[in-house]
mmCIF file of N, CA and C in Angstrom:
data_model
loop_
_atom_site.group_PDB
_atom_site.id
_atom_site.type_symbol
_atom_site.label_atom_id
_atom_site.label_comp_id
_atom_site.label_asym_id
_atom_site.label_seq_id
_atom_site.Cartn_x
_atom_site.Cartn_y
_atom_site.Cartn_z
ATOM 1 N N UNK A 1322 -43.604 99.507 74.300
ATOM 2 C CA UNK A 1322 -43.183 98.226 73.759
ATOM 3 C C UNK A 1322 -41.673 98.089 73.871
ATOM 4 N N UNK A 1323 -40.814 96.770 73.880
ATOM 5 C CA UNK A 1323 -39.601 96.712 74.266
ATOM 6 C C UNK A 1323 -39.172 96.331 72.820
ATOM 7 N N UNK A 1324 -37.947 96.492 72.546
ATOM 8 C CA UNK A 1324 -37.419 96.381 71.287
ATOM 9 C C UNK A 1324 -36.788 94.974 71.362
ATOM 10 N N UNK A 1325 -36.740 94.349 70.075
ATOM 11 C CA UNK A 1325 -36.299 93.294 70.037
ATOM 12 C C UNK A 1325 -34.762 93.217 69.829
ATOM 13 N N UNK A 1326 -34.065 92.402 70.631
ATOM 14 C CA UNK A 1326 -32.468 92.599 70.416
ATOM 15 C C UNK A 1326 -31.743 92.415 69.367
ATOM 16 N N UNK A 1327 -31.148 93.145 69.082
ATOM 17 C CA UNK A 1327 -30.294 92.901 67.825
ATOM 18 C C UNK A 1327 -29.263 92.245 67.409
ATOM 19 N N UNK A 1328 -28.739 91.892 68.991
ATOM 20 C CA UNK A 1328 -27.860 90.712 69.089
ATOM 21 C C UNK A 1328 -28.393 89.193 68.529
ATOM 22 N N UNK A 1329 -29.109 88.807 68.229
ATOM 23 C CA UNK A 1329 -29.983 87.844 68.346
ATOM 24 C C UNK A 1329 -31.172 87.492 66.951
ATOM 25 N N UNK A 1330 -30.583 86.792 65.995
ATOM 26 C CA UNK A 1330 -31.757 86.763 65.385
ATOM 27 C C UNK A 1330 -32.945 85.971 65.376
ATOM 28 N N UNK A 1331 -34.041 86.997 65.232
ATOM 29 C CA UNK A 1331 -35.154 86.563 65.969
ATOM 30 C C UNK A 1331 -36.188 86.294 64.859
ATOM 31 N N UNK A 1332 -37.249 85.602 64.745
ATOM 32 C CA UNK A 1332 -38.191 85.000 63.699
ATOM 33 C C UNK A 1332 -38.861 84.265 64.282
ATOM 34 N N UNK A 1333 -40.260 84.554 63.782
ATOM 35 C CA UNK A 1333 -41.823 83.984 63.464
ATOM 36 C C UNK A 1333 -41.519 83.693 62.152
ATOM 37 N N UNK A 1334 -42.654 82.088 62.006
ATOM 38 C CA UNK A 1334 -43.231 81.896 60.732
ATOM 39 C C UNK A 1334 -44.398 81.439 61.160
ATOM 40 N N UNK A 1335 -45.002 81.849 60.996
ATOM 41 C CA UNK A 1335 -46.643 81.588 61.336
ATOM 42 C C UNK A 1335 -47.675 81.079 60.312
ATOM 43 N N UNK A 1336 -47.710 80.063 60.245
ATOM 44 C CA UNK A 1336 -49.005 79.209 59.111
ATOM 45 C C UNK A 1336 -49.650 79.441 58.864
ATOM 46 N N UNK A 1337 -50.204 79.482 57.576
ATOM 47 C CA UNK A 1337 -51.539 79.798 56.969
ATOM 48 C C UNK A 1337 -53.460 79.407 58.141
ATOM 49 N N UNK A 1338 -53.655 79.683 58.386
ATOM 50 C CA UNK A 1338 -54.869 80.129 59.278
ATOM 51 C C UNK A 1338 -55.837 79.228 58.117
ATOM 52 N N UNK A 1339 -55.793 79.023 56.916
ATOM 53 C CA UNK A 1339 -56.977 78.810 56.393
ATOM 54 C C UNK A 1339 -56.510 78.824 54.965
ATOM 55 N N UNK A 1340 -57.866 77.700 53.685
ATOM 56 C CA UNK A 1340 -57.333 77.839 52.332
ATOM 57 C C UNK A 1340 -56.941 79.619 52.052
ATOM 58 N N UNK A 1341 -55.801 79.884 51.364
ATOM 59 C CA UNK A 1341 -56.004 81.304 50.550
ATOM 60 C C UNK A 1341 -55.627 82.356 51.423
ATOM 61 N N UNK A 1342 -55.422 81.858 52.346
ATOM 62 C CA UNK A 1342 -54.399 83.000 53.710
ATOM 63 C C UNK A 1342 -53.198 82.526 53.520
ATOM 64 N N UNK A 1343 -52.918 83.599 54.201
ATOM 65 C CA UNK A 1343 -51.273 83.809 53.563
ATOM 66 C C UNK A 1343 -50.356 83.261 54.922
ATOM 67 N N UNK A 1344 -49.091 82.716 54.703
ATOM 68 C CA UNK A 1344 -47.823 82.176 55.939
ATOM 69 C C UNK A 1344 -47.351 83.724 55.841
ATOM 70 N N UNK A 1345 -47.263 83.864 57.665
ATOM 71 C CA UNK A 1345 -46.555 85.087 57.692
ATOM 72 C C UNK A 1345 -45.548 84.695 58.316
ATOM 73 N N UNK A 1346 -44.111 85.555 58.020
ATOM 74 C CA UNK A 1346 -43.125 85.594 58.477
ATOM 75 C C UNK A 1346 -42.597 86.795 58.980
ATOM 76 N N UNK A 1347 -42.569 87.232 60.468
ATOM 77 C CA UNK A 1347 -41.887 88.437 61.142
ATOM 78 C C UNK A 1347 -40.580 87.973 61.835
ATOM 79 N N UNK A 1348 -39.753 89.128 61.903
ATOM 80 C CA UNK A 1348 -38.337 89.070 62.233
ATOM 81 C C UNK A 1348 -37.882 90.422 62.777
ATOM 82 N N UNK A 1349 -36.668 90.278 63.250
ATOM 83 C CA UNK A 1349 -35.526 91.158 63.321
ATOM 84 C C UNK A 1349 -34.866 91.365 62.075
ATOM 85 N N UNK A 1350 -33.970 92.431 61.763
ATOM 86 C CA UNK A 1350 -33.188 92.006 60.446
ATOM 87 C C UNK A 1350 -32.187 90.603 60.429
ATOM 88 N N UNK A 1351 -31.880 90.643 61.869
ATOM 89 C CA UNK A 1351 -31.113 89.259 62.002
ATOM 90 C C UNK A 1351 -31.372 88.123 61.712
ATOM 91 N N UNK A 1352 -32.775 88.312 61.939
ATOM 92 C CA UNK A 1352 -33.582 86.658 61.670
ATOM 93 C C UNK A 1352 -33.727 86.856 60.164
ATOM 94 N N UNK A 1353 -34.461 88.076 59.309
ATOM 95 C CA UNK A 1353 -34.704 87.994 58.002
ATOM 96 C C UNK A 1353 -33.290 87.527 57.090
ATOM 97 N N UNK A 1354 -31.979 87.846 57.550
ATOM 98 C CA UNK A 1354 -30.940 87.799 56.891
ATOM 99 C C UNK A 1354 -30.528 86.229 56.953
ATOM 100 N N UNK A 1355 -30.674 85.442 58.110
ATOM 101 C CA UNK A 1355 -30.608 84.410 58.665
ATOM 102 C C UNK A 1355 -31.434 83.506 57.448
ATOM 103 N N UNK A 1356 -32.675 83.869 57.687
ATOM 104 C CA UNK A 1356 -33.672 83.140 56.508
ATOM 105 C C UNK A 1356 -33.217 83.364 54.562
ATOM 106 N N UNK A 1357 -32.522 84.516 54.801
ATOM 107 C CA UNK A 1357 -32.462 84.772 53.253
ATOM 108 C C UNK A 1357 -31.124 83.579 53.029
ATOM 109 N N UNK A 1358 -30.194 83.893 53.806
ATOM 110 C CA UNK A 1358 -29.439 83.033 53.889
ATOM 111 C C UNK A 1358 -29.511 81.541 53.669
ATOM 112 N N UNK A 1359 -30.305 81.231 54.472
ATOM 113 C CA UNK A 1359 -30.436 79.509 54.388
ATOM 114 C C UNK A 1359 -31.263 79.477 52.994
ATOM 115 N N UNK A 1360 -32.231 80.504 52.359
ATOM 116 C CA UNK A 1360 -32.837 79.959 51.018
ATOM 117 C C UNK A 1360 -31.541 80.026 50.038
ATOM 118 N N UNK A 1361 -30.122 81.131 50.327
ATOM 119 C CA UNK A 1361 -29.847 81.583 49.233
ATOM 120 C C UNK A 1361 -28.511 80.345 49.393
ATOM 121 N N UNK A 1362 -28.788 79.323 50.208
ATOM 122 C CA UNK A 1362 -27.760 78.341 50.492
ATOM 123 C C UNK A 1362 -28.264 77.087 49.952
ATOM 124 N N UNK A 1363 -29.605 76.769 50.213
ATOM 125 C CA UNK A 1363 -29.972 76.007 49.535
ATOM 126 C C UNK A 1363 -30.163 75.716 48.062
ATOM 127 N N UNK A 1364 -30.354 76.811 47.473
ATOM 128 C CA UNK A 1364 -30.498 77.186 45.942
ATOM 129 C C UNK A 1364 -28.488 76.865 45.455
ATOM 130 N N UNK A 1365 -27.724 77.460 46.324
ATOM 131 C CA UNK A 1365 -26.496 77.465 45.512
ATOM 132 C C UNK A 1365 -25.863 76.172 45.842
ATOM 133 N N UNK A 1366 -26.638 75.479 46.691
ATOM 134 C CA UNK A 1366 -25.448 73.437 47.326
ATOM 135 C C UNK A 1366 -27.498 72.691 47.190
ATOM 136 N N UNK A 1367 -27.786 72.564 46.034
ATOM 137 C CA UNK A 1367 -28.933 71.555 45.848
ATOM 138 C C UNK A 1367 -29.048 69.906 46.715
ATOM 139 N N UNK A 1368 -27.669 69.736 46.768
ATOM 140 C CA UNK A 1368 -27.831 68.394 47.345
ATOM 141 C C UNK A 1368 -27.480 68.660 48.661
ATOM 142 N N UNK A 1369 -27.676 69.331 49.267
ATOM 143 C CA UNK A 1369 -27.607 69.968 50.668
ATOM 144 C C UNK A 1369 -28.745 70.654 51.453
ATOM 145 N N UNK A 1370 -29.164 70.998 52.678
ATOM 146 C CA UNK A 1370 -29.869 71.914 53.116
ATOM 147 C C UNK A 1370 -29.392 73.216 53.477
ATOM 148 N N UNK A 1371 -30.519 74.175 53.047
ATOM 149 C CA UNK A 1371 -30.006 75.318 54.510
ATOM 150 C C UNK A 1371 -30.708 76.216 55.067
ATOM 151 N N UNK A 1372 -30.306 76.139 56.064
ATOM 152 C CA UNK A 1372 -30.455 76.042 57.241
ATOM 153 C C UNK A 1372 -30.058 77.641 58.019
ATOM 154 N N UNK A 1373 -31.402 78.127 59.031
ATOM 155 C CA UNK A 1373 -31.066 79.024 59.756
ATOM 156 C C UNK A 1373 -31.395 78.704 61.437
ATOM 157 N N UNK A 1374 -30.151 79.142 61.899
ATOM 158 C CA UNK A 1374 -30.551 79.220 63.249
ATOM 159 C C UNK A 1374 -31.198 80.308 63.872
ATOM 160 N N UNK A 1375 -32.236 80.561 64.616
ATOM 161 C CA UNK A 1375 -32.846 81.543 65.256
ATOM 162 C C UNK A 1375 -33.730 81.444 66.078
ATOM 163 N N UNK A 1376 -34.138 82.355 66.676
ATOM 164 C CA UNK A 1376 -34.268 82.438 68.167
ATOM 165 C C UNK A 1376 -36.448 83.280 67.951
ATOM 166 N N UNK A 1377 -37.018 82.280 68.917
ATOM 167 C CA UNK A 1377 -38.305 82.630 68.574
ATOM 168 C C UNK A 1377 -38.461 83.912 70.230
ATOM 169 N N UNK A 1378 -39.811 84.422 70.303
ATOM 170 C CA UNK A 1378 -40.131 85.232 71.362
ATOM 171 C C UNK A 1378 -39.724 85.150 72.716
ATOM 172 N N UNK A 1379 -39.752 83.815 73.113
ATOM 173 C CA UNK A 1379 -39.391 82.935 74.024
ATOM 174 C C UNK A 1379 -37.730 83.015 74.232
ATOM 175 N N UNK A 1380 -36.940 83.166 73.602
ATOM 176 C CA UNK A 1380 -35.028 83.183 73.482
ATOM 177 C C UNK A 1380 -34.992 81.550 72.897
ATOM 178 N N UNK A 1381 -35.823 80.781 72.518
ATOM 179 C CA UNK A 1381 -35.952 79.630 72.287
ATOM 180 C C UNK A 1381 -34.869 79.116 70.802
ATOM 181 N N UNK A 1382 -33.798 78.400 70.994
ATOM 182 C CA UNK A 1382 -33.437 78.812 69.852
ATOM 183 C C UNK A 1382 -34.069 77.820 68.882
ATOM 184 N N UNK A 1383 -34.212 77.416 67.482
ATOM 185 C CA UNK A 1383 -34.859 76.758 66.856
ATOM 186 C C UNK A 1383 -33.889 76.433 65.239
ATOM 187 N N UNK A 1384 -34.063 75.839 64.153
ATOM 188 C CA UNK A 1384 -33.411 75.334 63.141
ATOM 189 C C UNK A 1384 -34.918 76.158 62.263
ATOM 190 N N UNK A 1385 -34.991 76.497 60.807
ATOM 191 C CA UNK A 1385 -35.308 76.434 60.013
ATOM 192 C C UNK A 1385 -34.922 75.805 58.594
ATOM 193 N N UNK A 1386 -34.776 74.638 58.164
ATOM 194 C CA UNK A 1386 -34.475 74.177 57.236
ATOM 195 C C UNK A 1386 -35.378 74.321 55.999
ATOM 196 N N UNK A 1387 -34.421 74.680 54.600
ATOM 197 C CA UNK A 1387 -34.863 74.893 53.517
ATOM 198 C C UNK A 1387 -34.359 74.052 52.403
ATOM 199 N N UNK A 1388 -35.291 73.213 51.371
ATOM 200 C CA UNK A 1388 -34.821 71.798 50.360
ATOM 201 C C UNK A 1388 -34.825 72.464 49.765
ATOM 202 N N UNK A 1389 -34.103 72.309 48.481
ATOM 203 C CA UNK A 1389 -34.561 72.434 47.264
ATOM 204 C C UNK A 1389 -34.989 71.193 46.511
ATOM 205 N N UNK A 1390 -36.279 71.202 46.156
ATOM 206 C CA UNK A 1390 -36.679 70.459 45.760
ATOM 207 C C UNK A 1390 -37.125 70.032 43.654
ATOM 208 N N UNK A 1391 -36.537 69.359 43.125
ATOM 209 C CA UNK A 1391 -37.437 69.155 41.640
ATOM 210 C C UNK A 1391 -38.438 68.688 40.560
ATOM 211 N N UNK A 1392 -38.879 67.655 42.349
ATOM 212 C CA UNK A 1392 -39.902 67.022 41.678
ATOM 213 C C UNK A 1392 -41.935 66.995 42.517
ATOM 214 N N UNK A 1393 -42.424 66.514 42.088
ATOM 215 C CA UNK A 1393 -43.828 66.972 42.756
ATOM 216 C C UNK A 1393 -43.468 65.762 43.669
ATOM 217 N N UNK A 1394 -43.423 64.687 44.017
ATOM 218 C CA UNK A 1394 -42.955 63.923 44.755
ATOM 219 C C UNK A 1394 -42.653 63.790 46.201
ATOM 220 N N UNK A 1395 -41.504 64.624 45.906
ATOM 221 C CA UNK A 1395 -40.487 65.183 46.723
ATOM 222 C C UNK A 1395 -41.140 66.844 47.488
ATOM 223 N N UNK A 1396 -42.047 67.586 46.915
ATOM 224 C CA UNK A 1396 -42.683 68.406 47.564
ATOM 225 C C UNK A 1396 -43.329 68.154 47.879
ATOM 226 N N UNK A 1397 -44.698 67.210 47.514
ATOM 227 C CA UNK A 1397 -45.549 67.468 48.217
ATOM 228 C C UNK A 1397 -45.846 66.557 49.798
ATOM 229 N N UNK A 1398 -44.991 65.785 50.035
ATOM 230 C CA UNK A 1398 -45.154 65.299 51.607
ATOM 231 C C UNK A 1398 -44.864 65.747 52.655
ATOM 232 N N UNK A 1399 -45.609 65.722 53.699
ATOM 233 C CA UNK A 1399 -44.958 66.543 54.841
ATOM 234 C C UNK A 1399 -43.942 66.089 55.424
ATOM 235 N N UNK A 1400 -42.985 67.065 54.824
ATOM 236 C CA UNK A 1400 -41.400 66.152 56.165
ATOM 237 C C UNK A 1400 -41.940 65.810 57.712
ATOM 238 N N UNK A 1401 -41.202 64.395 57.525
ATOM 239 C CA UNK A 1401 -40.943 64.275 59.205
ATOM 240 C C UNK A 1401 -40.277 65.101 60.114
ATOM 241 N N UNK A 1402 -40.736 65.640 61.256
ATOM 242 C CA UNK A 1402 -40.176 67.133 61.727
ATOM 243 C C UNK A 1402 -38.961 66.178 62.493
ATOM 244 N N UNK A 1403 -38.882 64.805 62.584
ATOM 245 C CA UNK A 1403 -37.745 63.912 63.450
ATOM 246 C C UNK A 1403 -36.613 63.568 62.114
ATOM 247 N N UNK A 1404 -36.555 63.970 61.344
ATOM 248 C CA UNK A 1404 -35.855 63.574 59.989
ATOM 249 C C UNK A 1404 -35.809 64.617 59.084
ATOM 250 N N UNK A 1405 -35.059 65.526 58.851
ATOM 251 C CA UNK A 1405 -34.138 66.497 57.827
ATOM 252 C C UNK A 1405 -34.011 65.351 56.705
ATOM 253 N N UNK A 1406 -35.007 65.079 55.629
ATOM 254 C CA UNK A 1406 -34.804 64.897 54.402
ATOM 255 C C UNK A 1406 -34.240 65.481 53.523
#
């Protein structure tokens, strides 16, 4: 197997398959730090997003955006993937 680069942070989030299955998320440490990051950015600037950049299997690079959200409202719709609410 080839190792994944370390230059590069790298991340899967992979969707729940079914009710009561679980979202998996695999990474590099780059990508996991990347992700902790954008939650631990969003939690500390509420009226802001955040946001990780990273790179899927492919070198593909991609955005992960994280809300903080306070109301049922406001969670439960599916963002428009063309619009960062």
């Amino acid at each position: 197997m080839s190792e994944l680069p370390e230059d590069y942070p790298m991340l899967h989030i992979y969707p729940s398959k079914g009710a009561r299955e679980p979202v998996i998320i695999k990474g590099n440490a780059g990508g996991l730090c990347a992700l902790v990051n954008a939650l631990i950015s969003a939690i500390a600037h509420p009226n802001s997003s955040g946001v990780a950049e990273v790179f899927n299997g492919d070198a593909e690079v991609y955005e992960v955006v994280v809300h903080l959200v306070t109301t049922h409202e406001k969670l439960s719709p599916v963002p428009d993937q063309n619009s960062q609410q």
